[in-house]
XYZ file of C-alpha atoms in Angstrom:
716
model
C -76.020 2.798 78.726
C -73.336 1.093 80.757
C -73.225 -2.688 80.878
C -73.972 -4.518 84.093
C -70.399 -5.790 84.254
C -69.134 -2.205 84.422
C -71.724 -1.393 87.039
C -70.491 -4.331 89.119
C -66.975 -2.958 89.125
C -68.286 0.408 90.329
C -70.421 -1.172 93.015
C -67.475 -3.154 94.319
C -65.934 0.157 95.362
C -68.915 1.077 97.536
C -68.974 -2.510 98.801
C -72.319 -2.605 100.602
C -72.333 -6.365 100.097
C -68.601 -6.999 99.752
C -66.191 -7.348 102.622
C -62.752 -5.836 102.571
C -61.190 -9.181 101.665
C -63.944 -10.115 99.250
C -63.291 -11.757 95.951
C -66.203 -12.790 93.737
C -65.176 -16.300 92.801
C -68.399 -17.234 90.991
C -69.379 -13.901 89.438
C -68.371 -13.327 85.841
C -69.072 -10.371 83.630
C -72.639 -10.309 82.349
C -72.931 -8.771 78.919
C -76.373 -7.265 79.255
C -77.699 -3.755 79.336
C -79.495 -2.303 82.318
C -83.244 -2.321 81.714
C -85.799 0.088 83.097
C -86.853 -2.297 85.855
C -83.272 -2.492 87.101
C -83.099 1.139 88.180
C -84.907 2.999 90.890
C -88.419 4.124 90.091
C -88.889 7.810 89.427
C -91.768 10.289 89.113
C -91.811 9.570 85.364
C -92.328 5.852 86.087
C -95.136 6.786 88.452
C -96.733 9.010 85.803
C -96.620 6.147 83.318
C -98.401 3.808 85.721
C -101.015 6.465 86.499
C -101.726 6.939 82.794
C -102.144 3.191 82.303
C -104.483 2.745 85.285
C -106.627 5.745 84.374
C -107.069 4.469 80.807
C -108.529 1.134 81.932
C -112.278 0.582 82.336
C -113.733 0.636 85.839
C -114.178 -2.999 86.935
C -117.450 -4.272 88.296
C -117.802 -4.584 92.044
C -116.758 -8.143 92.900
C -117.922 -10.120 95.907
C -115.609 -11.458 98.611
C -115.707 -14.996 97.287
C -114.377 -14.025 93.859
C -111.626 -11.829 95.285
C -110.485 -14.153 98.083
C -110.719 -17.469 96.274
C -107.351 -19.145 95.654
C -106.529 -22.006 93.326
C -107.343 -25.492 94.556
C -104.011 -26.661 93.084
C -100.886 -25.615 94.982
C -97.576 -26.826 96.450
C -96.136 -28.165 93.197
C -92.671 -29.756 93.300
C -90.450 -31.637 90.847
C -89.010 -35.095 91.542
C -85.196 -35.434 91.650
C -85.164 -37.543 88.471
C -87.256 -34.942 86.652
C -89.973 -37.435 85.687
C -92.781 -36.450 88.052
C -94.550 -33.484 89.544
C -96.450 -33.722 92.785
C -99.131 -31.285 93.836
C -101.824 -30.678 96.451
C -105.503 -30.295 95.654
C -108.019 -28.784 98.071
C -111.604 -30.020 97.965
C -114.770 -30.146 100.037
C -116.723 -27.436 101.879
C -114.830 -25.037 104.124
C -115.799 -26.783 107.377
C -114.816 -30.193 105.970
C -111.889 -29.193 103.799
C -109.520 -31.980 102.781
C -106.280 -31.987 100.829
C -105.147 -34.667 98.381
C -101.645 -35.521 97.203
C -101.346 -36.180 93.466
C -98.610 -37.425 91.137
C -98.262 -36.205 87.562
C -96.211 -38.366 85.162
C -94.557 -35.863 82.817
C -93.861 -38.292 79.949
C -97.260 -40.000 80.108
C -99.074 -36.687 80.667
C -101.278 -38.390 83.243
C -101.936 -37.919 86.942
C -103.232 -40.089 89.761
C -104.299 -39.391 93.320
C -102.372 -41.071 96.112
C -104.496 -40.225 99.180
C -106.506 -37.530 100.968
C -106.268 -36.181 104.502
C -107.222 -33.112 106.532
C -103.759 -31.596 106.839
C -100.580 -32.153 104.838
C -97.204 -30.406 104.826
C -93.435 -30.694 104.380
C -93.492 -33.209 101.515
C -90.000 -34.521 100.682
C -88.928 -36.674 97.743
C -86.450 -39.503 98.141
C -83.440 -39.327 95.812
C -84.695 -42.279 93.739
C -88.016 -40.410 93.200
C -89.982 -43.515 94.225
C -91.308 -42.271 97.575
C -92.374 -39.131 99.377
C -92.225 -38.471 103.082
C -94.683 -35.986 104.566
C -96.165 -34.623 107.773
C -99.735 -34.416 108.998
C -100.798 -32.599 112.128
C -99.967 -35.650 114.248
C -97.702 -37.939 112.246
C -94.719 -38.386 109.963
C -95.521 -40.803 107.140
C -94.368 -42.064 103.743
C -96.081 -43.043 100.491
C -94.879 -44.535 97.202
C -95.454 -42.757 93.901
C -97.074 -45.668 92.080
C -100.804 -45.761 91.535
C -102.554 -47.562 94.366
C -99.811 -46.859 96.910
C -101.130 -46.331 100.429
C -99.511 -44.040 102.985
C -97.711 -45.632 105.929
C -97.536 -43.822 109.268
C -94.002 -44.054 110.653
C -94.452 -42.450 114.064
C -96.399 -39.799 115.959
C -94.957 -36.304 116.322
C -94.262 -34.550 119.587
C -95.349 -31.074 118.497
C -94.159 -29.358 121.653
C -90.590 -30.376 120.808
C -91.138 -29.752 117.114
C -90.520 -33.206 115.697
C -90.231 -32.826 111.943
C -88.571 -33.824 108.699
C -85.547 -31.538 108.652
C -83.866 -32.311 105.325
C -83.616 -34.465 102.247
C -81.072 -37.275 102.338
C -79.123 -36.714 99.141
C -76.577 -39.475 99.764
C -79.075 -42.322 100.220
C -81.695 -43.236 97.654
C -84.734 -43.990 99.807
C -84.612 -41.955 103.016
C -84.957 -38.553 104.667
C -83.526 -36.974 107.816
C -85.882 -36.489 110.771
C -85.532 -34.730 114.124
C -87.357 -36.447 116.998
C -87.445 -35.751 120.707
C -86.789 -38.810 122.859
C -88.548 -38.205 126.162
C -86.766 -40.936 128.146
C -83.209 -39.823 127.365
C -84.147 -36.128 127.006
C -82.295 -36.010 123.706
C -83.040 -34.629 120.276
C -82.405 -37.562 117.967
C -81.484 -37.185 114.313
C -82.792 -40.180 112.412
C -82.235 -41.544 108.940
C -85.671 -42.943 108.109
C -86.077 -45.227 105.100
C -89.244 -45.678 103.064
C -89.744 -49.161 104.520
C -89.935 -47.681 108.025
C -86.434 -48.671 109.083
C -84.770 -45.958 111.155
C -81.278 -45.413 112.507
C -80.008 -42.794 114.937
C -77.159 -40.891 113.314
C -76.800 -38.159 115.937
C -78.294 -37.041 119.235
C -77.902 -34.045 121.486
C -79.670 -32.566 124.519
C -79.592 -29.140 122.837
C -82.119 -28.132 120.213
C -80.785 -26.951 116.904
C -82.099 -25.008 113.929
C -80.465 -26.857 111.021
C -78.489 -30.023 110.356
C -76.086 -31.001 107.565
C -74.485 -34.160 106.196
C -71.146 -34.622 104.484
C -70.674 -36.148 101.022
C -70.775 -39.665 102.480
C -74.029 -39.049 104.305
C -72.490 -38.748 107.774
C -73.306 -36.007 110.304
C -71.202 -32.953 109.510
C -72.505 -29.674 110.936
C -75.444 -28.189 112.757
C -76.600 -24.681 113.626
C -77.757 -23.731 117.083
C -78.718 -20.515 118.818
C -76.991 -19.702 122.072
C -79.731 -20.082 124.699
C -77.539 -19.783 127.768
C -78.324 -17.056 130.297
C -76.742 -13.776 129.294
C -76.488 -14.724 125.614
C -76.265 -12.041 122.932
C -78.346 -13.767 120.303
C -75.448 -15.641 118.720
C -75.918 -18.527 116.341
C -73.180 -21.175 116.273
C -72.157 -23.275 113.280
C -70.832 -26.466 114.878
C -68.688 -29.316 113.568
C -70.166 -32.613 114.838
C -68.247 -35.160 112.723
C -66.271 -36.622 115.623
C -69.188 -36.633 118.103
C -67.385 -33.796 119.867
C -68.980 -30.463 119.156
C -66.580 -27.846 117.869
C -67.709 -24.305 117.060
C -66.599 -23.441 113.551
C -68.230 -20.046 113.209
C -70.304 -17.594 115.187
C -72.992 -15.400 113.633
C -74.047 -12.339 115.594
C -77.622 -11.453 116.569
C -78.174 -9.305 113.479
C -76.969 -12.014 111.080
C -79.569 -14.719 110.454
C -76.931 -16.813 108.736
C -77.411 -20.225 107.207
C -74.708 -22.839 106.647
C -74.833 -24.462 103.207
C -71.830 -26.802 103.183
C -68.647 -27.516 105.117
C -65.640 -28.721 103.143
C -63.629 -30.287 105.954
C -60.595 -31.086 103.781
C -60.211 -27.515 102.570
C -61.569 -26.028 105.814
C -64.049 -23.942 103.837
C -67.527 -23.049 105.086
C -70.156 -21.880 102.599
C -72.613 -19.507 104.278
C -75.525 -17.237 103.542
C -74.535 -14.330 105.767
C -74.168 -10.579 106.173
C -70.852 -10.869 108.035
C -68.646 -7.849 107.169
C -71.464 -6.715 104.902
C -74.696 -4.755 104.935
C -76.477 -7.110 102.535
C -76.919 -10.836 103.030
C -74.998 -12.706 100.350
C -73.322 -16.034 99.649
C -69.949 -16.074 101.371
C -67.061 -18.511 101.636
C -65.219 -18.635 104.967
C -61.642 -19.936 104.986
C -61.484 -21.223 108.556
C -57.735 -21.701 108.451
C -57.188 -17.971 107.976
C -60.602 -16.619 109.089
C -60.827 -14.758 105.779
C -64.140 -14.117 104.062
C -64.756 -14.146 100.327
C -67.976 -13.029 98.720
C -69.208 -15.680 96.338
C -72.182 -13.687 95.109
C -74.049 -10.553 96.116
C -76.870 -8.594 94.525
C -75.526 -7.060 91.277
C -77.782 -4.050 91.907
C -76.465 -3.690 95.452
C -79.942 -3.331 96.916
C -81.362 -6.601 98.253
C -80.490 -9.543 100.467
C -80.048 -12.966 98.923
C -83.441 -14.690 98.957
C -83.004 -18.029 97.181
C -80.542 -20.209 95.265
C -80.328 -23.350 93.165
C -77.488 -25.463 94.545
C -75.608 -28.243 92.734
C -73.355 -30.875 94.259
C -70.428 -32.312 92.297
C -69.946 -35.878 93.573
C -66.498 -36.228 91.998
C -65.033 -32.969 93.260
C -67.071 -33.087 96.492
C -67.928 -29.424 96.021
C -71.174 -27.518 96.105
C -71.914 -24.558 93.844
C -74.785 -22.166 93.299
C -75.334 -21.840 89.541
C -78.446 -19.673 90.020
C -78.945 -17.133 92.814
C -82.000 -14.958 93.450
C -82.507 -11.574 95.105
C -85.894 -10.155 96.008
C -85.602 -6.396 95.694
C -88.489 -4.811 93.808
C -89.031 -8.163 92.094
C -87.458 -11.625 92.216
C -84.384 -11.456 90.011
C -82.415 -14.587 89.129
C -78.716 -14.350 88.291
C -76.102 -16.804 87.068
C -72.353 -16.574 86.639
C -72.725 -18.920 83.671
C -73.580 -17.068 80.453
C -75.517 -19.996 79.015
C -77.621 -20.361 82.150
C -78.272 -16.624 82.216
C -79.485 -16.843 78.623
C -81.931 -19.558 79.690
C -83.177 -17.353 82.540
C -83.619 -14.373 80.237
C -85.442 -16.521 77.676
C -87.915 -17.787 80.304
C -88.610 -14.315 81.684
C -89.190 -12.945 78.196
C -91.397 -15.875 77.151
C -93.575 -15.617 80.255
C -93.503 -11.799 80.303
C -92.929 -12.073 84.024
C -91.152 -9.781 86.448
C -90.837 -12.375 89.232
C -90.254 -16.115 89.076
C -88.654 -18.843 91.138
C -86.548 -21.696 89.759
C -86.404 -25.184 91.242
C -83.980 -27.926 90.168
C -82.452 -31.064 91.682
C -79.324 -30.785 93.829
C -77.907 -34.050 92.504
C -78.514 -33.629 88.746
C -76.646 -31.529 86.174
C -78.643 -28.322 85.857
C -77.830 -28.124 82.145
C -79.418 -31.539 81.508
C -82.375 -31.720 83.885
C -85.769 -29.997 83.640
C -86.461 -26.919 85.761
C -89.661 -26.183 87.604
C -90.578 -22.535 87.029
C -92.971 -20.879 89.491
C -94.340 -17.697 87.955
C -94.955 -15.169 90.725
C -96.323 -12.480 88.394
C -98.894 -10.392 90.291
C -100.931 -9.972 87.103
C -102.494 -13.360 87.942
C -104.596 -14.326 90.958
C -102.703 -17.614 91.468
C -99.205 -18.955 90.869
C -98.511 -20.577 87.502
C -96.275 -23.611 87.135
C -94.104 -24.379 84.100
C -91.467 -26.911 83.077
C -88.396 -25.751 81.199
C -86.112 -28.136 79.312
C -82.711 -26.443 78.903
C -81.541 -29.093 76.418
C -84.304 -28.182 73.951
C -85.108 -24.685 75.200
C -88.797 -25.554 75.492
C -91.255 -24.187 78.024
C -94.492 -26.022 78.806
C -97.334 -25.728 81.291
C -98.186 -29.377 82.014
C -100.719 -28.771 84.794
C -102.747 -26.131 82.935
C -105.813 -28.294 82.214
C -105.650 -29.872 85.677
C -105.667 -26.448 87.331
C -108.540 -25.268 85.156
C -110.619 -28.356 85.904
C -109.953 -28.152 89.649
C -111.186 -24.537 89.668
C -114.027 -24.829 87.143
C -116.671 -23.942 89.735
C -114.501 -21.529 91.679
C -114.739 -17.885 90.569
C -111.497 -15.925 90.806
C -110.445 -12.495 89.581
C -109.618 -12.451 85.876
C -106.459 -10.771 84.659
C -108.305 -7.769 83.207
C -109.835 -7.047 86.641
C -106.549 -7.189 88.566
C -105.059 -3.831 89.526
C -101.368 -3.402 88.756
C -98.987 -3.445 91.719
C -95.591 -1.865 91.211
C -92.599 -0.733 93.297
C -91.989 2.850 94.307
C -88.984 4.555 95.867
C -88.810 7.742 97.895
C -86.481 9.582 100.265
C -87.236 10.097 103.951
C -86.919 13.448 105.694
C -83.476 12.395 106.995
C -82.271 11.429 103.511
C -82.741 7.638 103.660
C -83.714 5.765 100.501
C -86.950 3.830 101.081
C -88.975 1.337 99.079
C -92.605 0.292 98.948
C -95.394 -0.759 96.599
C -98.305 1.077 95.072
C -101.471 -0.437 93.610
C -103.752 1.837 91.615
C -107.461 1.365 90.934
C -108.584 1.240 87.322
C -110.565 3.894 85.500
C -110.495 6.686 88.097
C -108.747 10.039 88.404
C -105.783 9.113 90.604
C -105.345 12.677 91.877
C -108.876 12.610 93.301
C -109.048 8.991 94.484
C -109.006 8.051 98.174
C -105.602 6.798 99.346
C -105.074 4.004 101.900
C -101.761 3.438 103.637
C -101.584 -0.262 104.523
C -98.780 -0.913 107.037
C -97.323 -4.423 107.208
C -96.931 -6.390 110.440
C -93.794 -7.550 112.170
C -92.257 -5.043 112.006
C -89.513 -7.475 110.890
C -91.160 -8.559 107.667
C -91.781 -6.878 104.335
C -94.219 -6.258 101.514
C -93.341 -7.940 98.220
C -94.613 -7.691 94.669
C -96.781 -10.809 95.006
C -100.499 -10.823 94.334
C -102.364 -9.795 97.485
C -106.100 -10.491 97.726
C -106.844 -7.907 100.418
C -105.151 -5.236 98.291
C -107.239 -6.230 95.270
C -110.404 -5.857 97.332
C -109.486 -2.276 98.168
C -108.539 -1.301 94.616
C -111.743 -2.931 93.363
C -113.593 -0.498 95.634
C -111.731 2.436 94.081
C -108.920 2.995 96.578
C -105.232 3.624 95.947
C -103.185 1.305 98.190
C -99.731 2.336 99.428
C -97.682 -0.370 101.201
C -94.379 1.002 102.532
C -91.303 -0.995 103.458
C -90.256 1.342 106.248
C -87.016 0.920 108.160
C -87.251 -2.281 110.244
C -88.420 -4.175 107.155
C -86.479 -7.236 106.046
C -84.824 -7.960 102.712
C -82.903 -4.715 102.165
C -79.869 -5.151 104.357
C -78.710 -4.955 107.941
C -78.924 -1.186 108.311
C -82.437 -1.072 106.853
C -83.515 -3.665 109.422
C -81.675 -2.635 112.581
C -81.224 1.144 112.501
C -84.463 1.926 114.329
C -83.947 0.716 117.898
C -86.438 2.442 120.148
C -87.740 4.460 117.183
C -91.364 3.561 117.807
C -94.323 5.811 118.452
C -93.443 8.966 116.523
C -89.920 7.771 115.692
C -88.240 7.030 112.385
C -90.400 4.015 111.583
C -93.596 6.061 111.697
C -91.980 9.000 109.952
C -90.858 6.755 107.093
C -94.511 5.814 106.577
C -95.766 9.395 106.753
C -93.010 10.602 104.405
C -94.243 8.103 101.828
C -97.757 9.509 102.053
C -96.502 13.047 101.435
C -94.331 11.844 98.550
C -97.426 10.456 96.857
C -99.541 13.544 97.535
C -96.780 15.755 96.145
C -96.840 13.641 92.974
C -100.617 13.974 92.510
C -101.434 10.548 93.855
C -104.478 10.639 96.106
C -106.819 13.231 97.547
C -105.302 14.780 100.678
C -108.766 15.006 102.225
C -109.514 11.314 101.686
C -106.700 9.469 103.460
C -106.924 6.357 105.640
C -104.401 4.183 107.438
C -104.896 0.479 108.136
C -102.794 -2.389 109.428
C -102.649 -5.624 111.387
C -100.423 -6.431 114.383
C -97.489 -4.003 114.120
C -99.379 -2.332 111.271
C -102.211 -1.755 113.742
C -99.741 -0.226 116.219
C -98.702 2.159 113.458
C -102.363 2.949 112.814
C -102.862 3.937 116.456
C -99.680 6.023 116.284
C -100.828 7.774 113.113
C -104.149 8.813 114.631
C -102.395 10.017 117.805
C -99.348 11.770 116.324
C -100.793 13.020 113.016
C -104.420 13.504 114.068
C -105.357 15.731 111.129
C -103.764 13.705 108.324
C -105.951 10.591 108.133
C -109.736 10.561 108.196
C -110.007 7.066 109.686
C -107.876 4.231 111.045
C -108.541 0.479 111.038
C -106.397 -1.576 113.433
C -106.410 -5.385 113.509
C -104.940 -7.066 116.619
C -103.487 -3.720 117.762
C -100.699 -3.569 120.356
C -100.885 -0.125 121.967
C -97.462 -0.422 123.659
C -94.871 -2.229 121.545
C -92.531 -2.800 124.497
C -95.218 -4.563 126.489
C -96.237 -6.614 123.442
C -92.641 -7.673 122.777
C -92.324 -8.827 126.374
C -95.515 -10.875 126.201
C -94.604 -12.343 122.832
C -91.272 -13.450 124.299
C -93.129 -15.189 127.123
C -95.463 -16.833 124.610
C -92.533 -18.268 122.628
C -90.998 -19.665 125.826
C -94.279 -21.315 126.775
C -94.587 -22.923 123.345
C -90.929 -24.011 123.320
C -90.016 -21.886 120.299
C -86.855 -19.900 119.700
C -87.629 -16.652 121.471
C -84.916 -14.363 120.032
C -84.963 -12.389 123.276
C -81.718 -10.532 122.600
C -82.825 -9.631 119.058
C -86.078 -8.094 120.301
C -84.399 -6.280 123.176
C -81.906 -4.779 120.747
C -84.560 -3.560 118.322
C -87.415 -2.687 120.686
C -86.635 -2.264 124.374
C -85.098 -4.121 127.316
C -88.360 -4.956 129.097
C -86.466 -5.940 132.239
C -85.422 -2.309 132.702
C -88.449 -0.668 134.339
C -87.113 2.857 133.879
C -86.566 2.318 130.153
C -89.987 0.726 129.835
C -91.603 3.731 131.455
C -89.824 6.124 129.071
C -90.705 3.925 126.119
C -94.369 3.926 127.132
C -94.395 7.720 127.061
C -93.681 7.487 123.299
C -96.406 4.931 122.683
C -99.844 5.542 121.103
C -101.406 4.550 124.427
C -99.835 7.581 126.132
C -101.100 9.915 123.410
C -104.593 8.547 122.826
C -106.093 11.848 123.952
C -104.918 13.446 120.701
C -107.023 11.159 118.519
C -109.630 13.091 116.540
C -110.758 10.706 113.827
C -112.735 7.437 113.907
C -110.884 4.317 115.049
C -112.098 0.804 114.280
C -110.386 -2.147 115.978
C -110.520 -5.912 115.443
C -109.329 -8.449 118.018
C -109.084 -12.235 118.273
C -110.474 -13.509 121.567
C -107.783 -16.218 121.773
C -104.833 -14.114 120.603
C -101.659 -15.093 122.454
C -99.518 -12.332 120.949
C -101.711 -9.294 121.535
C -103.948 -10.140 124.460
C -107.636 -9.373 124.210
C -107.592 -7.761 127.661
C -105.092 -5.147 126.429
C -107.143 -4.379 123.314
C -110.362 -4.040 125.316
C -108.662 -1.845 127.892
C -107.364 0.503 125.189
C -110.788 0.616 123.498
C -112.513 1.449 126.790
C -109.905 4.113 127.568
C -110.481 5.789 124.204
C -114.244 5.438 124.639
C -114.065 7.229 127.998
C -112.336 10.100 126.176
C -115.448 10.393 123.985
C -113.613 9.262 120.847
C -115.389 7.543 117.964
C -114.220 3.989 118.524
C -115.550 0.576 117.462
C -114.327 -2.844 118.578
C -115.150 -6.222 117.059
C -114.025 -9.415 118.831
C -113.838 -12.639 116.808
C -114.735 -15.365 119.340
C -112.708 -18.145 117.679
C -109.758 -16.270 116.194
C -106.247 -16.038 117.529
C -103.930 -13.381 116.068
C -105.777 -13.283 112.720
C -109.192 -14.386 111.472
C -109.122 -17.997 110.311
C -112.686 -19.050 109.501
C -114.375 -18.001 106.273
C -117.050 -16.016 108.093
C -114.361 -14.442 110.277
C -112.320 -13.328 107.250
C -115.396 -11.904 105.524
C -116.432 -10.075 108.713
C -112.955 -8.520 109.005
C -113.044 -7.346 105.401
C -116.584 -5.992 105.621
C -115.801 -3.945 108.725
C -112.718 -2.574 106.975
C -114.649 -1.821 103.801
C -117.535 -0.176 105.676
C -115.162 1.934 107.796
C -113.423 3.255 104.696
C -116.596 3.884 102.704
C -118.170 5.846 105.571
C -115.142 8.082 106.066
C -113.282 8.534 102.763
C -115.978 7.645 100.270
C -114.953 4.494 98.441
C -117.418 2.013 97.016
C -119.174 -0.473 99.275
C -120.679 -3.841 98.432
C -123.258 -4.021 101.186
C -124.245 -7.244 102.887
C -127.876 -8.311 102.859
C -129.254 -9.287 106.300
C -131.320 -11.985 104.596
C -129.037 -13.249 101.831
C -125.917 -12.925 103.997
C -127.666 -13.941 107.207
C -124.747 -15.907 108.677
C -122.262 -13.069 108.167
C -124.727 -10.425 109.368
C -125.475 -12.318 112.569
C -121.797 -12.997 113.204
C -120.923 -9.307 112.987
C -123.891 -8.179 115.089
C -123.259 -10.735 117.784
C -119.564 -9.930 118.221
C -119.483 -6.135 117.901
C -118.391 -5.136 121.414
C -118.286 -1.348 120.921
C -119.661 0.603 117.966
C -119.637 4.383 118.233
C -119.022 4.562 114.468
C -122.404 2.946 113.735
C -120.971 0.411 111.311
C -124.158 -1.658 111.515
C-alpha cells in the first residue's frame, strides 16, 4: 500500500485544493499507511456493516425520555494556563431549567460552583486564567475563578445590534474584546473590557463587521465585513484598520466564506481560511505584495473543507502557525506537519478507539508542553466525552468522569450496546458525480427486508455528519434503516459540491442525488423496496413534498416538518426576515443558488418546477408539522398547501404547534413531533410503535389532539 506522502504528491497534480502557485509550506511527508477508513466506502464495507448489525440482539423498545436525554454536563473548556476546566451543568425541571457554571481544579481534582442562571453562553477565559467573561440573554458579565466569586454585570446587551463578546484578548492578561452598538453616535464600538469593569474604546465604525483582529501588540489590525451596498455581489472584505483609515487588503467572493486568521503587516502576508483558486477550503497564505497565493495546508485525502485548527502564536517571531489542522470528511481527521505531534494524535485516537475527535489547546502556550483538551465525538456514545492529554508524559485521563456520572445518575440515556452504528457511505449519481452520506442500521433484523427511511437534512446549505443523532436512534430503535444523504448543495465537500445546483430544485439534481442514493441502497440489498419512507424538516420537508410529487410510486409515506412548498418564495421571505432582525441576509448568495426573486418571470418558471405545482401527482399519505410562530416558513403557506392537497382528496394530516417557531422547542412539542413521525411510519411501512397511553401520557395526548388541524390519515 502506498504511503500517504506519495499519495500527497499524486493529489498535488489534480490540485482540487491547491492553486497553481501553491506551495505547501507547513506540510511534511507523513510516514503512515492508508487505513481502511481513509478510502471511499465500497459494497464490501457495506456488507461488513450489515453482517455486524444483523448479528446483534434486537434492543428493547425505549421511551422518548431515554432516547432524547442528553448529558447534564456540557460546554467544557480548558483554561489558558492548563490548570482548570470549566463546564456547564443543567438542573431543574424542564419549565424551570437553570444552568450553572463550574470550575474544576485539575491538580486538586476538585470542583466548585460559581453561580447559576437561566441562560449562559459565549464563555471566554482571560489570558491569566483568573476570570471568565460570559453572556446571558440580556447582559455581558464577568466572574472570577476562585471559590465564592460572584458574577458582575458589566452592561446590558442590545440584541438587535448583536452586542457580544467577539474575541479573546491574547495580548492583555485580564480582558476580552467586545462589540457594542452606541445608539447616540450610531457607531459599532470595539471595547477592551477588563475584569474590573474598566473599558476602553479601541475602534469604532458605522459599518457592522463579522470579525475583528488585533496585532501582536494588542492594537486593532484587521476586520472582515460583507459588502452591503446596493448592487453588491456578496463580497466579503478583509480590511486593514491599523491607521484608522480603512484599506481593503483582500476580497473574498460570494462563494468563499473566508476567514482571516492573522495579518503580518511587516511581511505583508495574510493568513486565510479560504477556497480562493481552489475547490476545497484550506489554509492559505496571501503575499499581498505580489498577490500570490500559497497553500499552507489542505485535506491530504483531497475530499473535505478545512473544519478546525489549533493555532499557536510565537511572541518572539511574531508569527502564527497551525500545528494541528482538522478536516471533517466522513469523520473528523486531525493532521499535523510535525511528526511528533502526529504521533500524539495517532496515540490518542488508538487509545480512545475513536473515529472523530476535536483537540483544544491554548494559543499562547507551547503545544508540546501544555495539556490538550480532547473532545471525543464518537457516535458510539450518547454524549460527548472529555479527556485531558499530557504530551510531556503521554498520559490520557478523563477527569470529569465521576462528575458526569453523578450529574446524570437519575437521567436514563441510551447505553452503548443499544446504540445503532452510524457509518459513511459513498455512491455515484446518475450523471457520474461522487456523493456522500450516512447510513444507520437497526440491530438484529434482516436488512434486506427492513423498512428504509430517507431523512433529508435542512438548509440546503448544511450537512449531515457522523455525530450521534437522537432522532436517528429513535428510528433505528423502532427497526428502521436510516439513510441521510449529503446531496449536492451540502457544505463541507468543496465549492463545486455546494454551488453546482443553481435552480436545480423540484425534480432537479438535488432531488435526483437523493433518489439515486435510495436506488444504490436497494441495489445492494439494503431495505425493502415496498417499505420506503421519506422525511425531513425545512428544506428536507421541501424534498419530501418533491419526492411524493415527482416519484409518487417510490415512497409509501412522507413526513414534512416546517415544509416550504416553493423554495423561491421561501428564500425571498427568509431574506426579508433577516433584514427585519438586522442579520446578515446573504441576498446575493441565495439569489445565486436559488432564484432571483425580483425577476417575476424567473419566479413563475421556478414555481412550475416546485412541489406546489405538482401536488396533483401525490398518491401516498402526507403528514405535515408546522410551527404557528415560524418566521422562515409561514404558517399561512403551510396551511394553504395542506388545504390545497386536501381539496384534491389526498391523504393529508397537519399538526400545528401553537408555541413553536421553525422547530419544536418545548418537551411536549418535541415528543408530539416524534410521536406523529413514529405513528406515520408504523402505519404505512410497518415499523415498531411505542404507543402513548391517553391516561399515563395525558399531557402529550391532549396536546396532540388539541392541535391536530387536519387528519385524513387517522393518526389519533
